[in-house]
mmCIF file of C-alpha atoms in Angstrom:
data_model
loop_
_atom_site.group_PDB
_atom_site.id
_atom_site.type_symbol
_atom_site.label_atom_id
_atom_site.label_comp_id
_atom_site.label_asym_id
_atom_site.label_seq_id
_atom_site.Cartn_x
_atom_site.Cartn_y
_atom_site.Cartn_z
ATOM 1 C CA MET A 1 0.000 0.000 0.000
ATOM 2 C CA ASP A 2 2.878 2.328 0.752
ATOM 3 C CA ARG A 3 3.993 2.343 -2.877
ATOM 4 C CA TYR A 4 1.050 4.482 -3.980
ATOM 5 C CA TRP A 5 -0.876 5.677 -0.934
ATOM 6 C CA GLY A 6 0.377 9.084 0.123
ATOM 7 C CA HIS A 7 2.041 9.887 -3.200
ATOM 8 C CA TYR A 8 -0.711 12.020 -4.810
ATOM 9 C CA ILE A 9 -3.045 9.107 -4.103
ATOM 10 C CA GLY A 10 -4.782 8.797 -0.760
ATOM 11 C CA ASP A 11 -3.680 12.174 0.543
ATOM 12 C CA THR A 12 -6.656 14.405 -0.222
ATOM 13 C CA ASP A 13 -9.911 15.359 1.442
ATOM 14 C CA ASP A 14 -11.547 13.169 -1.211
ATOM 15 C CA SER A 15 -9.518 10.234 0.107
ATOM 16 C CA LEU A 16 -10.798 10.851 3.624
ATOM 17 C CA THR A 17 -14.361 10.985 2.293
ATOM 18 C CA LEU A 18 -13.883 7.659 0.518
ATOM 19 C CA LEU A 19 -12.391 6.008 3.614
ATOM 20 C CA ALA A 20 -15.238 7.326 5.799
ATOM 21 C CA TYR A 21 -17.742 5.994 3.266
ATOM 22 C CA LEU A 22 -16.121 2.542 3.255
ATOM 23 C CA ALA A 23 -16.014 2.458 7.057
ATOM 24 C CA GLU A 24 -19.657 3.487 7.315
ATOM 25 C CA LYS A 25 -20.741 0.778 4.889
ATOM 26 C CA GLY A 26 -19.536 -1.743 7.468
ATOM 27 C CA LYS A 27 -19.101 -4.459 4.863
ATOM 28 C CA ALA A 28 -16.280 -6.937 4.663
ATOM 29 C CA GLU A 29 -16.581 -6.859 0.862
ATOM 30 C CA ILE A 30 -17.832 -4.137 -1.454
ATOM 31 C CA SER A 31 -17.779 -3.909 -5.228
ATOM 32 C CA LEU A 32 -16.362 -1.086 -7.276
ATOM 33 C CA ARG A 33 -19.713 -0.923 -9.062
ATOM 34 C CA GLU A 34 -21.555 -0.336 -5.766
ATOM 35 C CA ILE A 35 -19.116 2.403 -4.775
ATOM 36 C CA PHE A 36 -19.471 4.194 -8.114
ATOM 37 C CA GLY A 37 -23.247 3.817 -7.852
ATOM 38 C CA ASP A 38 -23.416 5.211 -4.328
ATOM 39 C CA PHE A 39 -21.407 8.279 -5.365
ATOM 40 C CA GLY A 40 -23.374 8.749 -8.606
ATOM 41 C CA ALA A 41 -20.321 8.341 -10.817
ATOM 42 C CA GLY A 42 -22.499 7.205 -13.725
ATOM 43 C CA THR A 43 -23.950 10.712 -13.967
ATOM 44 C CA LEU A 44 -20.672 12.414 -14.893
ATOM 45 C CA ARG A 45 -21.267 14.111 -18.236
ATOM 46 C CA SER A 46 -17.646 14.253 -19.364
ATOM 47 C CA GLY A 47 -16.454 10.915 -18.148
ATOM 48 C CA PHE A 48 -14.149 11.411 -15.208
ATOM 49 C CA ARG A 49 -12.318 14.453 -16.561
ATOM 50 C CA ASP A 50 -14.702 16.986 -15.077
ATOM 51 C CA THR A 51 -16.472 16.319 -11.785
ATOM 52 C CA ASN A 52 -19.825 17.662 -12.917
ATOM 53 C CA PRO A 53 -22.290 16.994 -11.456
ATOM 54 C CA PRO A 54 -20.576 16.514 -8.084
ATOM 55 C CA LEU A 55 -20.027 13.000 -6.749
ATOM 56 C CA VAL A 56 -22.044 12.756 -3.547
ATOM 57 C CA TYR A 57 -23.270 10.146 -1.108
ATOM 58 C CA GLU A 58 -25.484 10.644 1.904
ATOM 59 C CA ASP A 59 -24.102 9.339 5.190
ATOM 60 C CA ALA A 60 -26.168 7.625 7.886
ATOM 61 C CA ASP A 61 -26.876 10.975 9.569
ATOM 62 C CA GLY A 62 -28.243 12.460 6.339
ATOM 63 C CA TRP A 63 -25.194 14.600 5.561
ATOM 64 C CA GLU A 64 -24.080 14.835 1.961
ATOM 65 C CA MET A 65 -20.424 13.920 1.579
ATOM 66 C CA ASP A 66 -18.830 14.834 -1.704
ATOM 67 C CA ILE A 67 -15.844 14.012 -3.831
ATOM 68 C CA HIS A 68 -14.387 17.169 -5.362
ATOM 69 C CA MET A 69 -12.274 15.516 -8.058
ATOM 70 C CA ALA A 70 -13.421 12.349 -9.810
ATOM 71 C CA ILE A 71 -9.831 11.380 -10.602
ATOM 72 C CA ASP A 72 -9.121 11.302 -6.850
ATOM 73 C CA LEU A 73 -11.902 8.753 -6.401
ATOM 74 C CA VAL A 74 -10.636 6.654 -9.315
ATOM 75 C CA SER A 75 -6.961 6.682 -8.312
ATOM 76 C CA ASP A 76 -7.749 5.990 -4.646
ATOM 77 C CA LEU A 77 -10.024 3.099 -5.578
ATOM 78 C CA ALA A 78 -7.411 1.711 -7.967
ATOM 79 C CA ALA A 79 -4.791 1.712 -5.181
ATOM 80 C CA LEU A 80 -7.228 0.077 -2.736
ATOM 81 C CA LEU A 81 -8.317 -2.503 -5.325
ATOM 82 C CA LEU A 82 -4.689 -3.340 -6.099
ATOM 83 C CA GLU A 83 -3.996 -3.866 -2.403
ATOM 84 C CA CYS A 84 -7.028 -6.144 -2.124
ATOM 85 C CA ARG A 85 -5.943 -8.186 -5.120
ATOM 86 C CA GLU A 86 -2.413 -8.553 -3.827
ATOM 87 C CA ASN A 87 -3.234 -9.172 -0.143
ATOM 88 C CA GLY A 88 -6.917 -10.122 0.026
ATOM 89 C CA SER A 89 -8.061 -6.942 1.780
ATOM 90 C CA VAL A 90 -6.987 -3.530 2.992
ATOM 91 C CA ASN A 91 -6.990 -2.310 6.586
ATOM 92 C CA LEU A 92 -8.707 1.081 6.534
ATOM 93 C CA LEU A 93 -7.554 1.805 10.086
ATOM 94 C CA GLU A 94 -3.946 1.765 8.881
ATOM 95 C CA LEU A 95 -4.876 4.506 6.393
ATOM 96 C CA ASP A 96 -6.971 6.577 8.808
ATOM 97 C CA ASP A 97 -6.888 5.705 12.499
ATOM 98 C CA THR A 98 -9.759 8.098 13.250
ATOM 99 C CA LEU A 99 -12.334 5.865 11.551
ATOM 100 C CA ASP A 100 -15.075 4.498 13.764
ATOM 101 C CA MET A 101 -14.948 0.777 13.057
ATOM 102 C CA ASP A 102 -13.932 -2.416 14.771
ATOM 103 C CA ASN A 103 -12.000 -4.575 12.343
ATOM 104 C CA GLY A 104 -10.954 -2.108 9.672
ATOM 105 C CA ARG A 105 -10.554 -4.742 6.991
ATOM 106 C CA VAL A 106 -12.449 -4.463 3.736
ATOM 107 C CA CYS A 107 -12.079 -6.122 0.356
ATOM 108 C CA ILE A 108 -12.929 -4.100 -2.736
ATOM 109 C CA THR A 109 -13.879 -6.255 -5.700
ATOM 110 C CA ALA A 110 -14.237 -5.558 -9.402
ATOM 111 C CA GLY A 111 -15.129 -7.726 -12.342
ATOM 112 C CA PRO A 112 -13.281 -7.569 -15.652
ATOM 113 C CA GLU A 113 -15.569 -4.890 -17.108
ATOM 114 C CA ASP A 114 -15.224 -2.598 -14.091
ATOM 115 C CA THR A 115 -11.474 -3.154 -13.920
ATOM 116 C CA ALA A 116 -11.213 -2.296 -17.621
ATOM 117 C CA LEU A 117 -13.141 0.944 -17.006
ATOM 118 C CA LEU A 118 -10.829 1.848 -14.146
ATOM 119 C CA CYS A 119 -7.769 1.130 -16.303
ATOM 120 C CA ARG A 120 -9.141 3.235 -19.192
ATOM 121 C CA ILE A 121 -9.638 6.202 -16.880
ATOM 122 C CA LEU A 122 -6.167 5.783 -15.373
ATOM 123 C CA ASP A 123 -4.655 5.511 -18.873
ATOM 124 C CA ASP A 124 -6.480 8.631 -19.999
ATOM 125 C CA PHE A 125 -5.313 10.626 -17.005
ATOM 126 C CA ALA A 126 -1.716 9.435 -17.401
ATOM 127 C CA ALA A 127 -1.762 10.518 -21.066
ATOM 128 C CA ASN A 128 -3.875 13.685 -20.703
ATOM 129 C CA PRO A 129 -3.584 15.107 -17.177
ATOM 130 C CA LEU A 130 -4.228 18.676 -18.353
ATOM 131 C CA ALA A 131 -7.698 17.599 -19.558
ATOM 132 C CA TYR A 132 -8.806 16.871 -15.971
ATOM 133 C CA ASP A 133 -10.321 19.414 -13.611
ATOM 134 C CA ILE A 134 -7.633 18.690 -11.029
ATOM 135 C CA ALA A 135 -5.140 20.409 -13.372
ATOM 136 C CA GLU A 136 -6.614 23.762 -12.320
ATOM 137 C CA LEU A 137 -5.415 23.146 -8.762
ATOM 138 C CA MET A 138 -1.938 21.729 -9.308
ATOM 139 C CA GLU A 139 1.382 22.994 -10.527
ATOM 140 C CA LEU A 140 2.350 21.450 -13.865
ATOM 141 C CA GLU A 141 5.340 19.615 -12.386
ATOM 142 C CA ASP A 142 3.185 18.043 -9.661
ATOM 143 C CA LEU A 143 0.477 17.144 -12.165
ATOM 144 C CA GLU A 144 3.018 15.424 -14.413
ATOM 145 C CA GLU A 145 4.427 13.511 -11.435
ATOM 146 C CA MET A 146 0.918 12.429 -10.425
ATOM 147 C CA ALA A 147 0.206 11.328 -14.007
ATOM 148 C CA ALA A 148 3.346 9.173 -14.008
ATOM 149 C CA ILE A 149 2.374 7.545 -10.695
ATOM 150 C CA VAL A 150 -1.165 6.925 -11.955
ATOM 151 C CA GLY A 151 0.308 5.308 -15.083
ATOM 152 C CA GLU A 152 2.390 2.958 -12.926
ATOM 153 C CA LEU A 153 -0.653 2.144 -10.812
ATOM 154 C CA ARG A 154 -2.598 1.298 -13.951
ATOM 155 C CA THR A 155 0.151 -1.082 -15.086
ATOM 156 C CA ASP A 156 0.220 -2.836 -11.709
ATOM 157 C CA LEU A 157 -3.568 -3.077 -11.569
ATOM 158 C CA ALA A 158 -3.757 -4.593 -15.082
ATOM 159 C CA ARG A 159 -1.084 -7.107 -14.096
ATOM 160 C CA CYS A 160 -3.148 -8.271 -11.091
ATOM 161 C CA GLN A 161 -6.385 -9.092 -12.943
#
């Protein structure tokens, strides 16, 4: 997990929102499709390049929690999915010790079609980082470094299918 988490992946407010969502679900196993569905990722008009409309889920208390950048959601999920494929699960408490959960372990799953979608988005970002809304918030050098890391993540994820 250390290879990717904390290196432009897993170190944003969006990452904390995703981890809180996974902890609140309280499931030992959750599919990528369910996660995308809960956040409304299928409603994005421009694929994952522009986070419009916002990606939102409602927590158990009725609060709307949002993801500001769709590429953050995709790259975080790719890193978590890779960890699950390599080690069977990921311990969310190791990533955020403030989460309110007992075990902390969760396994994210994805079928071939969903994995292919994830890889296509990662490929697109690695090749075209300036086309993504996150480019407005990052220095070019940092964006290029993130794109290279995302490209490596995509390669590792494709290898672990």
